[in-house]
Amino acid sequence: MASAAAEAPGASVPPRPRKSVTGTRRTVAVLFLLPALVLLGALVVYPIGYSLVRSFGNQAGDGFAGFDNYKALFTDDGIRTALKNNVIWVIFAPTVATALGLIFAVLTERVRWGTAFKLVVFMPMAISMLAAGIIFRLVYDQDPHKGVANAVWVGIHDTFASSSAFPNAHPGRDSPLKADHGGFITSTTVHTGQTITLPLVGVAPDQMPDSAKKAVAAKAEPGKITGTTWQDFTRGKGVGKLGGVDPSELGYGGMRIEAVKGGKVVASTKAAGDGTFTLPAKADGAQLRLPAGNFKQPYNGVEWLGPSLVTPAIIGSYVWMWAGFAMVLIAAGLAGVPRELLEAARVDGANEWQVFRRVTVPLLAPVLAVVVVTLMINVLKIFDLVFIIAPGSSQDDANVLALELYRKGFSEDQPGIASAISVFLLLLVIPVMLFNVRRLRREVRR
């Protein structure tokens, strides 16, 4: 009877408790989640809360400082530089990495060895930031014999403008030469039929060019001016004659000699491998000059880690690491693009560039947005590469917020400001992260 009454029309039926899809009781599920929740609270929630509270305290931690620590974010020169560099990072690093990833993903679709290329490009992702920083600290070394970047740059430069083989050469004692605008010139004028000696010192024997030969004393010729320019130095005490060509001394082959009258060059020549040279009769009455170009220092490349280029150089190392990540995600999105649309565009007369710009890129827009936003979150927290690659002399110029947080908190003992920087970084990351989560959810609903 009771059962019948309960099922009578209008009688209220109590709702049955919903059962878990897996059949697990709610209590058991909570017990399993409890360790993870405790760790989450201890490692994430508590540090965030403590940093927020500490950001309003003074540096000693025993008083209230109000918003003074947050004011320092916009008045402290170091933090302002870090903020400016973070803006540069957020604008350029994700954009360049994503653009390269897009190019690699599209081009490797059309070649047989595309998979091998993708593997090579993605490989830097397996390297830690620490290892990548050490690698690029060596790549950007100023010495062309050590740094790959400068070795390539100097090689290209010297192909079009070779440096001098005698950068440290200079007149010795009792030399007929005197200084002249970076070069050297004879103190007196010369005349045809004379033999002129232009001795120099200062080039180490192992630095002499391979084309250098044993120096030879020039012979006089009627109607011409002849001479010798050579390394006037012989090893050993009392060996050789000062100002005279000795058998063991080497000529300055390739040295340029100019005849100058009234400030104008009337004749010029280059010394042979044995240092001898000949000038025509129109050089009569002129002074002989060794121009500054003979002594210019060798080109030493670009100062990649100097104040002006250190941030772009470090961004380059970041792009090297993360372009592969962007390429893999974009390639996955490209695999889902309907080929019919691409073929239809080609049939309608679109060339490959138009297909890429007006069909492929718009269809990949959701994937590109996810990649860019993910990399933006990543670069806001960049620390390792800047800390390792930037030398001490230019670390202030390469400073970023995460590095400044470390320096304020551990090097300068200003935990209040360091906590304010950490909260500020969190506030910068949260909107970007929420945008990414919303976009991912929208993609799932589709």
Short mmCIF file of C-alpha atoms in Angstrom, two decimals:
data_model
loop_
_atom_site.label_atom_id
_atom_site.label_comp_id
_atom_site.label_asym_id
_atom_site.label_seq_id
_atom_site.Cartn_x
_atom_site.Cartn_y
_atom_site.Cartn_z
CA MET A 1 0.00 0.00 0.00
CA ALA A 2 2.86 2.34 0.92
CA SER A 3 4.51 1.67 -2.42
CA ALA A 4 1.30 2.37 -4.24
CA ALA A 5 0.85 5.61 -2.35
CA ALA A 6 4.35 6.70 -3.21
CA GLU A 7 3.70 6.12 -6.90
CA ALA A 8 0.35 7.89 -6.87
CA PRO A 9 -0.05 10.84 -9.18
CA GLY A 10 1.20 14.10 -7.66
CA ALA A 11 3.35 12.38 -5.05
CA SER A 12 6.90 13.81 -4.77
CA VAL A 13 9.71 11.36 -5.55
CA PRO A 14 13.05 12.13 -3.83
CA PRO A 15 15.91 12.56 -6.37
CA ARG A 16 18.31 9.67 -6.56
CA PRO A 17 21.99 10.48 -5.94
CA ARG A 18 24.00 10.61 -9.17
CA LYS A 19 26.49 7.86 -9.50
CA SER A 20 30.00 8.45 -10.84
CA VAL A 21 30.65 7.38 -14.41
CA THR A 22 33.41 5.07 -13.19
CA GLY A 23 31.35 3.81 -10.27
CA THR A 24 33.69 5.48 -7.74
CA ARG A 25 32.17 6.90 -4.58
CA ARG A 26 32.63 10.61 -3.99
CA THR A 27 34.47 10.00 -0.72
CA VAL A 28 36.97 7.66 -2.37
CA ALA A 29 37.54 10.16 -5.18
CA VAL A 30 38.26 12.93 -2.67
CA LEU A 31 40.73 10.69 -0.82
CA PHE A 32 42.58 10.02 -4.06
CA LEU A 33 42.63 13.72 -4.95
CA LEU A 34 43.69 14.83 -1.47
CA PRO A 35 47.49 14.34 -1.96
CA ALA A 36 47.38 16.30 -5.20
CA LEU A 37 45.30 19.06 -3.56
CA VAL A 38 47.73 19.27 -0.64
CA LEU A 39 50.69 19.56 -3.01
CA LEU A 40 48.83 22.14 -5.11
CA GLY A 41 48.10 24.18 -2.03
CA ALA A 42 51.63 23.90 -0.65
CA LEU A 43 53.47 24.54 -3.92
CA VAL A 44 51.12 26.94 -5.73
CA VAL A 45 48.37 28.49 -3.62
CA TYR A 46 50.45 29.20 -0.50
CA PRO A 47 53.42 30.76 -2.40
CA ILE A 48 51.06 32.98 -4.40
CA GLY A 49 49.26 34.11 -1.25
CA TYR A 50 52.49 34.68 0.65
CA SER A 51 54.01 36.65 -2.24
CA LEU A 52 50.90 38.82 -2.42
CA VAL A 53 51.06 39.59 1.32
CA ARG A 54 54.85 40.09 1.23
CA SER A 55 54.57 42.54 -1.67
CA PHE A 56 52.83 45.00 0.67
CA GLY A 57 55.49 44.70 3.38
CA ASN A 58 58.72 46.62 3.86
CA GLN A 59 62.10 45.12 3.03
CA ALA A 60 62.69 43.92 6.60
CA GLY A 61 59.33 42.16 6.61
CA ASP A 62 58.20 43.67 9.92
CA GLY A 63 56.07 46.55 8.67
CA PHE A 64 53.49 47.65 6.11
CA ALA A 65 54.81 49.50 3.05
CA GLY A 66 51.55 49.95 1.16
CA PHE A 67 52.01 50.32 -2.59
CA ASP A 68 55.62 51.51 -2.36
CA ASN A 69 56.96 48.24 -3.77
CA TYR A 70 54.57 48.49 -6.72
CA LYS A 71 55.59 52.10 -7.32
CA ALA A 72 59.18 50.87 -7.62
CA LEU A 73 58.12 48.80 -10.65
CA PHE A 74 57.78 52.02 -12.64
CA THR A 75 60.47 54.17 -11.01
CA ASP A 76 63.44 51.80 -10.56
CA ASP A 77 65.72 52.00 -13.63
CA GLY A 78 66.58 48.29 -13.55
CA ILE A 79 62.93 47.22 -13.43
CA ARG A 80 61.96 49.68 -16.17
CA THR A 81 64.69 48.27 -18.42
CA ALA A 82 63.45 44.76 -17.62
CA LEU A 83 59.87 45.77 -18.43
CA LYS A 84 60.94 47.32 -21.75
CA ASN A 85 62.87 44.18 -22.67
CA ASN A 86 59.91 41.97 -21.75
CA VAL A 87 57.76 43.98 -24.16
CA ILE A 88 60.37 43.38 -26.90
CA TRP A 89 60.41 39.67 -26.04
CA VAL A 90 56.61 39.36 -26.12
CA ILE A 91 56.33 41.15 -29.47
CA PHE A 92 59.19 39.57 -31.42
CA ALA A 93 60.05 36.14 -29.99
CA PRO A 94 56.61 34.46 -30.38
CA THR A 95 56.01 36.18 -33.73
CA VAL A 96 59.33 35.12 -35.28
CA ALA A 97 59.17 31.58 -33.86
CA THR A 98 55.60 31.12 -35.13
CA ALA A 99 56.40 32.57 -38.56
CA LEU A 100 59.38 30.22 -38.96
CA GLY A 101 57.29 27.30 -37.72
CA LEU A 102 54.60 28.12 -40.29
CA ILE A 103 57.13 28.36 -43.12
CA PHE A 104 58.84 25.10 -42.13
CA ALA A 105 55.50 23.26 -41.74
CA VAL A 106 54.22 24.37 -45.16
CA LEU A 107 57.46 23.78 -47.07
CA THR A 108 58.26 20.38 -45.54
CA GLU A 109 54.90 19.09 -46.76
CA ARG A 110 56.24 19.13 -50.31
CA VAL A 111 59.59 17.36 -49.91
CA ARG A 112 60.48 13.73 -49.35
CA TRP A 113 62.86 14.42 -46.53
CA GLY A 114 60.36 16.63 -44.70
CA THR A 115 60.16 14.27 -41.69
CA ALA A 116 63.94 14.28 -41.26
CA PHE A 117 63.99 18.07 -41.49
CA LYS A 118 61.24 18.37 -38.88
CA LEU A 119 63.21 16.08 -36.59
CA VAL A 120 66.30 18.27 -36.89
CA VAL A 121 64.34 21.49 -36.31
CA PHE A 122 62.49 20.01 -33.32
CA MET A 123 65.62 18.54 -31.76
CA PRO A 124 66.61 21.70 -29.80
CA MET A 125 63.43 21.23 -27.74
CA ALA A 126 65.16 18.23 -26.15
CA ILE A 127 67.93 20.52 -24.85
CA SER A 128 67.48 22.27 -21.52
CA MET A 129 67.56 26.07 -21.33
CA LEU A 130 70.79 25.80 -19.35
CA ALA A 131 72.53 23.77 -22.06
CA ALA A 132 71.17 26.02 -24.82
CA GLY A 133 72.45 29.07 -22.95
CA ILE A 134 75.95 27.60 -22.69
CA ILE A 135 75.89 26.67 -26.40
CA PHE A 136 74.91 30.18 -27.49
CA ARG A 137 77.33 31.85 -25.09
CA LEU A 138 80.02 30.10 -27.14
CA VAL A 139 78.28 30.81 -30.46
CA TYR A 140 78.26 34.54 -29.71
CA ASP A 141 81.86 34.66 -28.42
CA GLN A 142 83.65 37.80 -29.65
CA ASP A 143 86.75 35.88 -30.77
CA PRO A 144 86.16 34.64 -34.37
CA HIS A 145 88.34 31.62 -33.59
CA LYS A 146 85.82 30.54 -30.92
CA GLY A 147 82.44 32.06 -31.76
CA VAL A 148 80.63 30.56 -34.75
CA ALA A 149 78.58 33.72 -35.39
CA ASN A 150 81.64 35.94 -35.67
CA ALA A 151 83.61 33.31 -37.59
CA VAL A 152 80.91 33.38 -40.30
CA TRP A 153 80.54 37.18 -40.16
CA VAL A 154 84.28 37.81 -40.36
CA GLY A 155 84.59 35.32 -43.23
CA ILE A 156 81.92 37.17 -45.21
CA HIS A 157 83.48 40.55 -44.40
CA ASP A 158 87.00 39.51 -45.36
CA THR A 159 85.72 38.13 -48.67
CA PHE A 160 84.86 41.67 -49.76
CA ALA A 161 87.30 43.73 -47.65
CA SER A 162 90.43 41.85 -46.65
CA SER A 163 92.25 43.08 -43.57
CA SER A 164 95.92 44.07 -43.47
CA ALA A 165 98.64 41.53 -42.81
CA PHE A 166 100.69 44.15 -40.91
CA PRO A 167 98.37 45.68 -38.28
CA ASN A 168 101.10 46.20 -35.67
CA ALA A 169 103.97 47.23 -37.93
CA HIS A 170 105.71 50.52 -37.08
CA PRO A 171 109.07 52.25 -37.67
CA GLY A 172 111.98 51.19 -35.49
CA ARG A 173 114.97 53.20 -34.25
CA ASP A 174 116.65 55.62 -36.67
CA SER A 175 113.89 55.03 -39.22
CA PRO A 176 113.45 57.44 -42.17
CA LEU A 177 109.68 57.23 -41.56
CA LYS A 178 107.45 59.35 -39.35
CA ALA A 179 103.77 59.05 -38.38
CA ASP A 180 101.15 60.42 -40.80
CA HIS A 181 97.38 60.06 -40.20
CA GLY A 182 97.54 56.41 -39.19
CA GLY A 183 100.26 55.57 -41.70
CA PHE A 184 103.90 56.61 -42.13
CA ILE A 185 105.74 58.94 -44.53
CA THR A 186 109.39 59.66 -45.29
CA SER A 187 110.89 62.73 -43.65
CA THR A 188 112.59 63.81 -46.89
CA THR A 189 111.76 63.77 -50.57
CA VAL A 190 113.13 61.11 -52.93
CA HIS A 191 114.54 61.33 -56.44
CA THR A 192 114.96 59.07 -59.43
CA GLY A 193 118.00 56.82 -59.37
CA GLN A 194 117.82 56.53 -55.59
CA THR A 195 117.38 53.32 -53.61
CA ILE A 196 115.09 53.86 -50.61
CA THR A 197 114.92 51.66 -47.53
CA LEU A 198 111.67 51.59 -45.51
CA PRO A 199 112.38 49.33 -42.50
CA LEU A 200 109.57 48.42 -40.10
CA VAL A 201 109.24 46.27 -36.98
CA GLY A 202 106.38 44.98 -34.82
CA VAL A 203 104.99 41.96 -36.70
CA ALA A 204 105.55 38.67 -34.93
CA PRO A 205 107.36 36.11 -37.11
CA ASP A 206 104.44 33.67 -36.92
CA GLN A 207 102.06 36.46 -38.02
CA MET A 208 103.88 37.24 -41.25
CA PRO A 209 101.85 36.33 -44.35
CA ASP A 210 102.59 33.06 -46.12
CA SER A 211 103.55 35.00 -49.25
CA ALA A 212 106.43 36.75 -47.43
CA LYS A 213 109.87 35.91 -48.87
CA LYS A 214 113.44 36.65 -47.87
CA ALA A 215 113.99 40.39 -48.12
CA VAL A 216 116.22 41.62 -50.93
CA ALA A 217 118.07 44.94 -51.14
CA ALA A 218 116.77 46.78 -54.20
CA LYS A 219 119.14 47.89 -56.96
CA ALA A 220 119.15 51.42 -58.34
CA GLU A 221 117.60 51.98 -61.76
CA PRO A 222 118.00 55.12 -63.91
CA GLY A 223 114.83 57.20 -64.19
CA LYS A 224 113.07 55.23 -61.47
CA ILE A 225 112.85 55.11 -57.70
CA THR A 226 113.48 51.69 -56.18
CA GLY A 227 113.45 50.49 -52.61
CA THR A 228 112.72 47.77 -50.07
CA THR A 229 110.25 47.59 -47.19
CA TRP A 230 110.88 44.72 -44.80
CA GLN A 231 110.81 43.41 -41.22
CA ASP A 232 114.04 44.89 -39.86
CA PHE A 233 114.49 42.38 -37.08
CA THR A 234 116.74 39.36 -36.62
CA ARG A 235 116.48 37.07 -33.60
CA GLY A 236 119.45 37.00 -31.24
CA LYS A 237 121.50 39.69 -29.53
CA GLY A 238 123.86 41.55 -31.82
CA VAL A 239 122.67 39.66 -34.89
CA GLY A 240 121.90 41.61 -38.04
CA LYS A 241 122.42 45.23 -38.97
CA LEU A 242 119.90 47.94 -38.03
CA GLY A 243 118.51 49.58 -41.14
CA GLY A 244 120.12 47.01 -43.43
CA VAL A 245 118.57 44.03 -45.19
CA ASP A 246 119.86 40.83 -43.56
CA PRO A 247 119.58 37.31 -45.07
CA SER A 248 117.16 36.05 -42.39
CA GLU A 249 114.74 38.98 -42.60
CA LEU A 250 111.43 38.90 -44.50
CA GLY A 251 110.00 41.40 -46.96
CA TYR A 252 106.61 43.08 -46.48
CA GLY A 253 105.03 41.66 -49.61
CA GLY A 254 101.82 43.46 -50.58
CA MET A 255 102.67 46.66 -48.71
CA ARG A 256 101.24 49.66 -50.58
CA ILE A 257 103.63 52.57 -51.22
CA GLU A 258 102.43 55.98 -52.44
CA ALA A 259 104.41 58.92 -53.83
CA VAL A 260 102.91 62.16 -52.46
CA LYS A 261 103.48 65.69 -53.79
CA GLY A 262 101.64 68.65 -52.31
CA GLY A 263 99.22 66.34 -50.54
CA LYS A 264 98.32 64.48 -53.77
CA VAL A 265 99.25 60.93 -54.73
CA VAL A 266 101.18 61.05 -58.01
CA ALA A 267 102.17 57.37 -58.18
CA SER A 268 101.65 54.19 -56.19
CA THR A 269 102.76 50.56 -56.20
CA LYS A 270 102.77 47.41 -54.11
CA ALA A 271 105.83 45.68 -52.77
CA ALA A 272 106.74 42.27 -54.13
CA GLY A 273 107.03 39.23 -51.86
CA ASP A 274 110.67 40.07 -51.14
CA GLY A 275 109.73 43.65 -50.15
CA THR A 276 111.16 45.37 -53.23
CA PHE A 277 109.21 48.06 -55.09
CA THR A 278 109.65 50.40 -58.07
CA LEU A 279 108.08 53.81 -58.73
CA PRO A 280 108.09 55.69 -62.08
CA ALA A 281 109.88 58.96 -62.87
CA LYS A 282 106.85 61.11 -61.99
CA ALA A 283 107.50 60.23 -58.32
CA ASP A 284 110.67 62.34 -58.47
CA GLY A 285 110.69 64.95 -55.70
CA ALA A 286 107.85 63.28 -53.77
CA GLN A 287 107.66 61.84 -50.28
CA LEU A 288 106.98 58.11 -49.97
CA ARG A 289 104.00 57.22 -47.81
CA LEU A 290 102.84 53.91 -46.39
CA PRO A 291 99.07 54.63 -46.09
CA ALA A 292 97.00 53.72 -43.03
CA GLY A 293 95.27 50.91 -44.93
CA ASN A 294 98.46 48.86 -44.60
CA PHE A 295 98.13 48.85 -40.83
CA LYS A 296 94.44 48.59 -40.06
CA GLN A 297 93.54 46.05 -37.40
CA PRO A 298 91.86 42.86 -38.61
CA TYR A 299 88.07 42.93 -38.53
CA ASN A 300 86.95 41.23 -35.33
CA GLY A 301 83.26 40.79 -36.09
CA VAL A 302 80.14 42.05 -34.35
CA GLU A 303 79.81 42.50 -30.61
CA TRP A 304 76.76 40.22 -30.38
CA LEU A 305 76.64 40.35 -26.59
CA GLY A 306 77.26 44.09 -26.36
CA PRO A 307 74.65 46.47 -24.91
CA SER A 308 72.94 47.18 -28.24
CA LEU A 309 72.60 43.63 -29.63
CA VAL A 310 72.43 41.39 -26.56
CA THR A 311 68.60 41.19 -26.41
CA PRO A 312 68.12 40.38 -30.15
CA ALA A 313 70.95 37.82 -29.87
CA ILE A 314 69.28 36.04 -26.95
CA ILE A 315 65.90 36.16 -28.73
CA GLY A 316 67.67 34.42 -31.64
CA SER A 317 68.70 31.56 -29.35
CA TYR A 318 65.12 31.30 -28.05
CA VAL A 319 63.74 31.12 -31.60
CA TRP A 320 66.28 28.37 -32.39
CA MET A 321 64.83 26.33 -29.51
CA TRP A 322 61.11 26.98 -29.98
CA ALA A 323 60.62 27.22 -33.75
CA GLY A 324 60.43 23.42 -33.79
CA PHE A 325 57.62 23.47 -31.22
CA ALA A 326 55.64 25.91 -33.36
CA MET A 327 56.36 23.87 -36.50
CA VAL A 328 55.02 20.61 -35.00
CA LEU A 329 51.76 22.18 -33.78
CA ILE A 330 51.18 24.02 -37.06
CA ALA A 331 51.98 20.87 -39.06
CA ALA A 332 49.34 19.00 -37.04
CA GLY A 333 46.82 21.73 -37.84
CA LEU A 334 47.86 21.70 -41.48
CA ALA A 335 47.15 17.98 -41.69
CA GLY A 336 43.51 18.74 -40.86
CA VAL A 337 43.07 21.39 -43.56
CA PRO A 338 40.68 20.11 -46.30
CA ARG A 339 42.72 19.57 -49.47
CA GLU A 340 39.62 20.22 -51.56
CA LEU A 341 39.71 23.90 -50.60
CA LEU A 342 43.33 24.24 -51.64
CA GLU A 343 42.74 22.48 -54.94
CA ALA A 344 39.62 24.56 -55.60
CA ALA A 345 41.64 27.75 -55.11
CA ARG A 346 44.29 26.53 -57.56
CA VAL A 347 41.62 25.58 -60.09
CA ASP A 348 40.18 29.11 -59.78
CA GLY A 349 43.57 30.48 -60.87
CA ALA A 350 45.23 31.32 -57.56
CA ASN A 351 49.00 30.97 -57.48
CA GLU A 352 50.82 29.28 -54.58
CA TRP A 353 51.42 32.54 -52.70
CA GLN A 354 47.72 33.46 -52.93
CA VAL A 355 46.71 29.97 -51.79
CA PHE A 356 49.05 30.27 -48.83
CA ARG A 357 48.00 33.81 -47.87
CA ARG A 358 44.26 33.65 -48.50
CA VAL A 359 43.41 30.00 -47.80
CA THR A 360 46.06 28.21 -45.76
CA VAL A 361 46.80 30.95 -43.22
CA PRO A 362 43.11 31.81 -42.48
CA LEU A 363 42.33 28.12 -41.98
CA LEU A 364 45.29 27.80 -39.63
CA ALA A 365 44.40 30.98 -37.70
CA PRO A 366 43.10 29.10 -34.58
CA VAL A 367 46.28 27.01 -34.39
CA LEU A 368 48.51 30.02 -34.98
CA ALA A 369 46.71 31.90 -32.19
CA VAL A 370 47.25 29.03 -29.74
CA VAL A 371 50.96 28.81 -30.64
CA VAL A 372 51.52 32.57 -30.33
CA VAL A 373 49.70 32.83 -27.01
CA THR A 374 51.50 29.80 -25.58
CA LEU A 375 54.87 31.28 -26.54
CA MET A 376 53.84 34.65 -25.09
CA ILE A 377 53.19 33.00 -21.71
CA ASN A 378 56.54 31.26 -22.03
CA VAL A 379 58.57 34.38 -22.81
CA LEU A 380 57.01 36.36 -19.97
CA LYS A 381 58.79 33.93 -17.63
CA ILE A 382 62.09 33.79 -19.56
CA PHE A 383 65.07 33.67 -17.21
CA ASP A 384 67.61 30.93 -17.99
CA LEU A 385 68.81 32.13 -21.39
CA VAL A 386 69.24 35.74 -20.29
CA PHE A 387 71.04 34.79 -17.08
CA ILE A 388 73.51 32.47 -18.85
CA ILE A 389 74.12 34.13 -22.23
CA ALA A 390 74.37 37.80 -21.23
CA PRO A 391 77.84 38.58 -19.79
CA GLY A 392 78.12 40.66 -16.63
CA SER A 393 79.01 43.79 -18.60
CA SER A 394 75.71 43.79 -20.52
CA GLN A 395 73.38 41.84 -18.23
CA ASP A 396 71.74 45.10 -17.12
CA ASP A 397 70.92 45.86 -20.76
CA ALA A 398 69.48 42.36 -21.33
CA ASN A 399 67.52 42.36 -18.06
CA VAL A 400 63.98 40.89 -17.96
CA LEU A 401 61.39 40.77 -15.19
CA ALA A 402 62.12 37.18 -14.11
CA LEU A 403 65.85 37.93 -13.87
CA GLU A 404 65.20 41.19 -12.02
CA LEU A 405 62.99 39.26 -9.58
CA TYR A 406 65.91 36.91 -8.88
CA ARG A 407 68.38 39.78 -8.49
CA LYS A 408 66.13 41.79 -6.16
CA GLY A 409 65.26 38.78 -4.06
CA PHE A 410 68.68 37.14 -3.72
CA SER A 411 71.43 39.57 -4.77
CA GLU A 412 70.09 42.90 -3.49
CA ASP A 413 68.05 41.55 -0.53
CA GLN A 414 64.84 43.39 -1.42
CA PRO A 415 62.18 40.68 -0.97
CA GLY A 416 59.30 43.18 -0.92
CA ILE A 417 60.09 44.46 -4.42
CA ALA A 418 60.84 40.91 -5.62
CA SER A 419 57.39 39.80 -4.40
CA ALA A 420 55.78 42.78 -6.16
CA ILE A 421 57.52 41.76 -9.41
CA SER A 422 56.27 38.17 -9.02
CA VAL A 423 52.67 39.35 -8.48
CA PHE A 424 52.99 41.70 -11.45
CA LEU A 425 54.22 38.81 -13.62
CA LEU A 426 51.27 36.70 -12.48
CA LEU A 427 48.88 39.49 -13.43
CA LEU A 428 50.50 39.69 -16.88
CA VAL A 429 50.27 35.93 -17.45
CA ILE A 430 46.66 35.42 -16.26
CA PRO A 431 44.85 37.30 -19.12
CA VAL A 432 46.97 35.59 -21.76
CA MET A 433 46.40 32.20 -20.12
CA LEU A 434 42.63 32.76 -19.89
CA PHE A 435 42.52 33.74 -23.56
CA ASN A 436 44.32 30.51 -24.45
CA VAL A 437 41.99 28.37 -22.29
CA ARG A 438 38.87 29.97 -23.81
CA ARG A 439 40.15 29.40 -27.32
CA LEU A 440 40.97 25.77 -26.57
CA ARG A 441 37.50 25.20 -25.15
CA ARG A 442 35.94 26.81 -28.20
CA GLU A 443 37.93 24.45 -30.42
CA VAL A 444 36.78 21.44 -28.37
CA ARG A 445 33.11 22.46 -28.76
CA ARG A 446 33.55 22.51 -32.55
#
